[in-house]
Amino acid sequence: MASFKNRIKKLSSDKSPLILANDYESGISDIESRTVKNIKTLSPYLCAIKFNFHLLLPLGQKQITKINRLAHDHHLQTIADIKLNDIGNTNNVTAETLWSLGFDSVIVNPMMGPGNLEKLIAHAHKNDNGVISLCHMSSPEAQLTYELQVQIKSKKTILYHLFLEWATSLGADGIIVGATFPDIVSFCKKKSKGKVSIYSPGIGTQGGDIQKTIQAGSDYLIVGRTILNSRNPKETAKSLFDLAKH
């Protein structure tokens, strides 16, 4: 089997770099049926679908496995957005469960440290799965944390610079950099020299612009509420697809 990085790259090339953040707000009772409909209806315009922690918790093993199989049948990669962040053994056990449910990759929080991150990446790559590491999130308050100055021994740096360095040096498949910060997307693209793919959430509702984000260097565009809350999700996805392909 090809690696996750190559699988999603091919799908992006064949279709588009759009990833659906299938992250409905609380109170939605028919998550499974909505998700199934999204996969069947929107898959021609997507390369992947992402599921956040709060969406996975109400679902059971059987439902999640079914959703992942359906996504694969419709030529989509699946991403578990749980921002995994723990000690090595706990990370590996969690990842094994995700792989058994059919997920292709996991989003992680590098606050676990480089040693634990390296072990998790190696563990994932043994099975051709992927690890996408947070670098700088899309929310406005991300500036308060990811742009903090930190000191490692005698060296001072910015936190997201450190996360970028770890991701590139340890072989992560990608990094999360918000579309709402195109200058930071551009910085990460230049510094990473193609070693990691850039995944950018925050397109649309949060204020991220597709064309500016692509021009800044993002490889994958993560869109959620703009599609999910649309009166016609298929038409909205197609419009975004057209923008992303030009």
Short mmCIF file of C-alpha atoms in Angstrom, two decimals:
data_model
loop_
_atom_site.label_atom_id
_atom_site.label_comp_id
_atom_site.label_asym_id
_atom_site.label_seq_id
_atom_site.Cartn_x
_atom_site.Cartn_y
_atom_site.Cartn_z
CA MET A 1 0.00 0.00 0.00
CA ALA A 2 1.17 3.54 -0.73
CA SER A 3 1.87 5.83 2.20
CA PHE A 4 -0.85 8.14 3.52
CA LYS A 5 1.10 11.12 2.23
CA ASN A 6 1.14 9.70 -1.30
CA ARG A 7 -2.47 8.49 -1.18
CA ILE A 8 -3.90 11.88 -0.27
CA LYS A 9 -1.55 13.64 -2.69
CA LYS A 10 -2.85 11.51 -5.57
CA LEU A 11 -6.48 12.14 -4.60
CA SER A 12 -5.78 15.86 -4.37
CA SER A 13 -4.23 15.78 -7.83
CA ASP A 14 -7.08 13.71 -9.29
CA LYS A 15 -9.85 15.76 -7.64
CA SER A 16 -9.03 18.75 -5.43
CA PRO A 17 -7.17 19.72 -2.23
CA LEU A 18 -10.44 20.23 -0.32
CA ILE A 19 -10.97 18.37 2.96
CA LEU A 20 -14.38 18.39 4.62
CA ALA A 21 -14.31 19.07 8.35
CA ASN A 22 -17.39 17.01 9.17
CA ASP A 23 -17.66 18.74 12.53
CA TYR A 24 -21.29 19.39 13.33
CA GLU A 25 -22.23 21.48 16.34
CA SER A 26 -23.63 19.88 19.51
CA GLY A 27 -27.23 18.72 19.58
CA ILE A 28 -27.18 16.98 16.21
CA SER A 29 -28.87 13.61 16.69
CA ASP A 30 -28.43 12.07 13.23
CA ILE A 31 -24.66 12.35 12.88
CA GLU A 32 -24.24 9.02 11.11
CA SER A 33 -26.90 9.60 8.45
CA ARG A 34 -25.70 13.16 7.80
CA THR A 35 -22.13 11.94 7.45
CA VAL A 36 -23.13 9.14 5.07
CA LYS A 37 -25.02 11.67 2.95
CA ASN A 38 -22.03 14.04 2.92
CA ILE A 39 -19.69 11.30 1.74
CA LYS A 40 -22.02 10.18 -1.04
CA THR A 41 -22.88 13.70 -2.18
CA LEU A 42 -19.65 15.64 -1.71
CA SER A 43 -16.91 13.09 -2.42
CA PRO A 44 -16.36 14.19 -6.06
CA TYR A 45 -15.10 17.53 -4.74
CA LEU A 46 -12.94 16.28 -1.86
CA CYS A 47 -9.73 14.37 -1.23
CA ALA A 48 -10.46 13.62 2.44
CA ILE A 49 -12.89 13.99 5.31
CA LYS A 50 -11.91 14.97 8.86
CA PHE A 51 -13.69 14.00 12.09
CA ASN A 52 -13.18 15.94 15.32
CA PHE A 53 -13.23 14.38 18.78
CA HIS A 54 -16.70 15.68 19.65
CA LEU A 55 -18.18 14.01 16.58
CA LEU A 56 -16.54 10.65 17.25
CA LEU A 57 -17.53 10.36 20.92
CA PRO A 58 -21.28 9.79 20.32
CA LEU A 59 -20.57 7.13 17.68
CA GLY A 60 -19.78 3.48 18.33
CA GLN A 61 -17.09 1.26 16.85
CA LYS A 62 -19.48 -0.23 14.29
CA GLN A 63 -20.65 3.20 13.09
CA ILE A 64 -17.15 4.65 12.79
CA THR A 65 -15.88 1.61 10.90
CA LYS A 66 -18.84 1.80 8.52
CA ILE A 67 -18.22 5.51 7.87
CA ASN A 68 -14.52 4.95 7.18
CA ARG A 69 -15.26 2.10 4.77
CA LEU A 70 -17.81 4.21 2.94
CA ALA A 71 -15.33 7.08 2.67
CA HIS A 72 -12.72 4.75 1.19
CA ASP A 73 -15.29 3.35 -1.25
CA HIS A 74 -15.81 6.94 -2.41
CA HIS A 75 -12.07 7.58 -2.77
CA LEU A 76 -11.59 9.70 0.33
CA GLN A 77 -8.90 9.54 2.99
CA THR A 78 -10.07 9.85 6.60
CA ILE A 79 -8.48 11.93 9.33
CA ALA A 80 -9.09 11.56 13.08
CA ASP A 81 -8.77 15.06 14.52
CA ILE A 82 -8.25 14.21 18.18
CA LYS A 83 -5.09 16.28 18.70
CA LEU A 84 -3.42 13.30 20.33
CA ASN A 85 -0.97 14.33 23.04
CA ASP A 86 0.30 11.81 25.60
CA ILE A 87 3.19 9.53 26.51
CA GLY A 88 4.52 7.11 23.92
CA ASN A 89 2.69 3.93 24.92
CA THR A 90 -0.67 5.69 25.32
CA ASN A 91 -0.23 7.35 21.93
CA ASN A 92 0.53 4.02 20.27
CA VAL A 93 -2.46 2.25 21.85
CA THR A 94 -4.73 5.11 20.78
CA ALA A 95 -3.32 5.08 17.26
CA GLU A 96 -3.78 1.31 16.97
CA THR A 97 -7.44 1.73 17.85
CA LEU A 98 -7.84 4.44 15.23
CA TRP A 99 -6.18 2.28 12.56
CA SER A 100 -8.41 -0.67 13.47
CA LEU A 101 -11.45 1.59 12.96
CA GLY A 102 -10.19 2.40 9.48
CA PHE A 103 -8.67 5.86 9.88
CA ASP A 104 -5.82 6.80 7.57
CA SER A 105 -4.24 9.48 9.73
CA VAL A 106 -4.40 11.33 13.02
CA ILE A 107 -3.91 14.96 14.00
CA VAL A 108 -1.60 15.31 16.99
CA ASN A 109 -0.45 17.99 19.41
CA PRO A 110 3.37 18.27 19.49
CA MET A 111 3.27 19.43 23.10
CA MET A 112 3.94 15.74 23.80
CA GLY A 113 7.59 16.51 22.98
CA PRO A 114 9.87 15.43 20.12
CA GLY A 115 10.67 12.01 21.55
CA ASN A 116 7.05 10.95 21.82
CA LEU A 117 6.22 12.55 18.48
CA GLU A 118 9.02 10.66 16.75
CA LYS A 119 7.82 7.34 18.19
CA LEU A 120 4.25 8.01 17.09
CA ILE A 121 5.30 8.91 13.55
CA ALA A 122 7.41 5.75 13.28
CA HIS A 123 4.53 3.67 14.63
CA ALA A 124 2.09 5.17 12.11
CA HIS A 125 4.41 4.77 9.14
CA LYS A 126 4.84 1.04 9.80
CA ASN A 127 1.24 0.62 8.66
CA ASP A 128 1.29 3.36 5.99
CA ASN A 129 -0.78 5.65 8.21
CA GLY A 130 -0.15 9.35 8.64
CA VAL A 131 0.55 11.91 11.36
CA ILE A 132 -0.42 15.56 10.95
CA SER A 133 1.03 17.80 13.66
CA LEU A 134 -0.34 21.09 14.93
CA CYS A 135 1.84 24.08 14.08
CA HIS A 136 -0.42 27.14 14.29
CA MET A 137 -4.22 26.90 14.58
CA SER A 138 -6.80 29.09 12.82
CA SER A 139 -8.64 30.63 15.78
CA PRO A 140 -7.85 34.28 16.68
CA GLU A 141 -6.53 33.30 20.11
CA ALA A 142 -3.95 30.99 18.51
CA GLN A 143 -1.65 34.02 18.52
CA LEU A 144 -1.65 33.98 22.33
CA THR A 145 -0.10 30.52 22.49
CA TYR A 146 1.52 29.44 19.23
CA GLU A 147 3.39 32.73 18.94
CA LEU A 148 4.81 32.63 22.46
CA GLN A 149 8.56 33.00 22.79
CA VAL A 150 10.11 29.90 24.34
CA GLN A 151 13.62 28.98 25.37
CA ILE A 152 15.24 25.58 24.86
CA LYS A 153 18.45 25.62 26.88
CA SER A 154 20.14 28.81 25.64
CA LYS A 155 18.19 29.07 22.38
CA LYS A 156 15.16 31.36 22.12
CA THR A 157 12.52 30.76 19.47
CA ILE A 158 8.80 31.08 18.74
CA LEU A 159 6.63 28.11 19.74
CA TYR A 160 5.22 27.44 16.27
CA HIS A 161 8.74 27.68 14.81
CA LEU A 162 9.74 24.90 17.20
CA PHE A 163 6.71 22.80 16.24
CA LEU A 164 7.59 23.29 12.56
CA GLU A 165 11.17 22.21 13.19
CA TRP A 166 10.05 19.05 14.99
CA ALA A 167 7.54 18.12 12.28
CA THR A 168 10.04 18.54 9.44
CA SER A 169 12.98 16.87 11.17
CA LEU A 170 10.97 13.92 12.52
CA GLY A 171 9.14 13.08 9.30
CA ALA A 172 5.56 14.10 10.02
CA ASP A 173 3.28 13.84 7.01
CA GLY A 174 1.85 17.30 7.47
CA ILE A 175 1.29 20.29 9.71
CA ILE A 176 -1.79 22.30 10.60
CA VAL A 177 -1.46 26.02 9.83
CA GLY A 178 -4.61 28.15 9.86
CA ALA A 179 -5.77 29.77 6.62
CA THR A 180 -6.53 32.84 8.73
CA PHE A 181 -2.77 33.43 9.03
CA PRO A 182 -1.52 33.40 5.40
CA ASP A 183 1.80 35.03 6.34
CA ILE A 184 2.49 32.12 8.69
CA VAL A 185 1.47 29.63 5.99
CA SER A 186 4.00 31.31 3.70
CA PHE A 187 6.71 31.23 6.38
CA CYS A 188 6.14 27.52 7.06
CA LYS A 189 6.15 26.69 3.35
CA LYS A 190 9.49 28.41 2.87
CA LYS A 191 11.12 26.95 5.98
CA SER A 192 9.88 23.38 5.49
CA LYS A 193 11.20 23.21 1.90
CA GLY A 194 8.54 20.69 0.90
CA LYS A 195 9.34 18.22 3.69
CA VAL A 196 5.82 18.42 5.14
CA SER A 197 2.45 19.17 3.57
CA ILE A 198 0.50 22.13 4.93
CA TYR A 199 -3.13 21.57 5.95
CA SER A 200 -5.09 24.80 6.47
CA PRO A 201 -8.36 24.94 8.41
CA GLY A 202 -10.40 28.11 8.73
CA ILE A 203 -11.50 28.51 5.11
CA GLY A 204 -14.75 30.45 4.74
CA THR A 205 -16.66 31.01 7.98
CA GLN A 206 -13.53 31.76 10.02
CA GLY A 207 -12.30 34.20 7.38
CA GLY A 208 -9.68 32.22 5.47
CA ASP A 209 -9.59 32.86 1.72
CA ILE A 210 -8.99 29.89 -0.59
CA GLN A 211 -6.90 31.64 -3.23
CA LYS A 212 -4.78 33.59 -0.74
CA THR A 213 -4.14 30.40 1.22
CA ILE A 214 -3.10 28.48 -1.88
CA GLN A 215 -0.86 31.35 -2.99
CA ALA A 216 0.73 31.36 0.47
CA GLY A 217 1.69 27.72 -0.05
CA SER A 218 -0.96 25.54 1.58
CA ASP A 219 -1.36 22.06 0.11
CA TYR A 220 -4.74 21.11 1.60
CA LEU A 221 -7.74 23.30 2.45
CA ILE A 222 -9.98 22.25 5.34
CA VAL A 223 -13.57 23.53 5.11
CA GLY A 224 -16.34 22.84 7.60
CA ARG A 225 -19.21 25.15 8.48
CA THR A 226 -19.19 26.94 5.12
CA ILE A 227 -20.32 23.66 3.54
CA LEU A 228 -22.20 22.07 6.45
CA ASN A 229 -24.36 25.12 7.16
CA SER A 230 -25.05 25.89 3.52
CA ARG A 231 -28.58 25.62 2.14
CA ASN A 232 -27.06 23.61 -0.70
CA PRO A 233 -23.87 21.87 0.51
CA LYS A 234 -23.23 20.25 -2.87
CA GLU A 235 -23.33 23.55 -4.76
CA THR A 236 -21.16 25.21 -2.12
CA ALA A 237 -18.63 22.38 -2.28
CA LYS A 238 -18.58 22.61 -6.07
CA SER A 239 -17.98 26.38 -5.92
CA LEU A 240 -15.08 25.88 -3.52
CA PHE A 241 -13.81 23.05 -5.71
CA ASP A 242 -13.77 25.37 -8.73
CA LEU A 243 -11.88 28.03 -6.77
CA ALA A 244 -9.35 25.52 -5.48
CA LYS A 245 -8.66 24.11 -8.93
CA HIS A 246 -7.93 27.48 -10.55
#
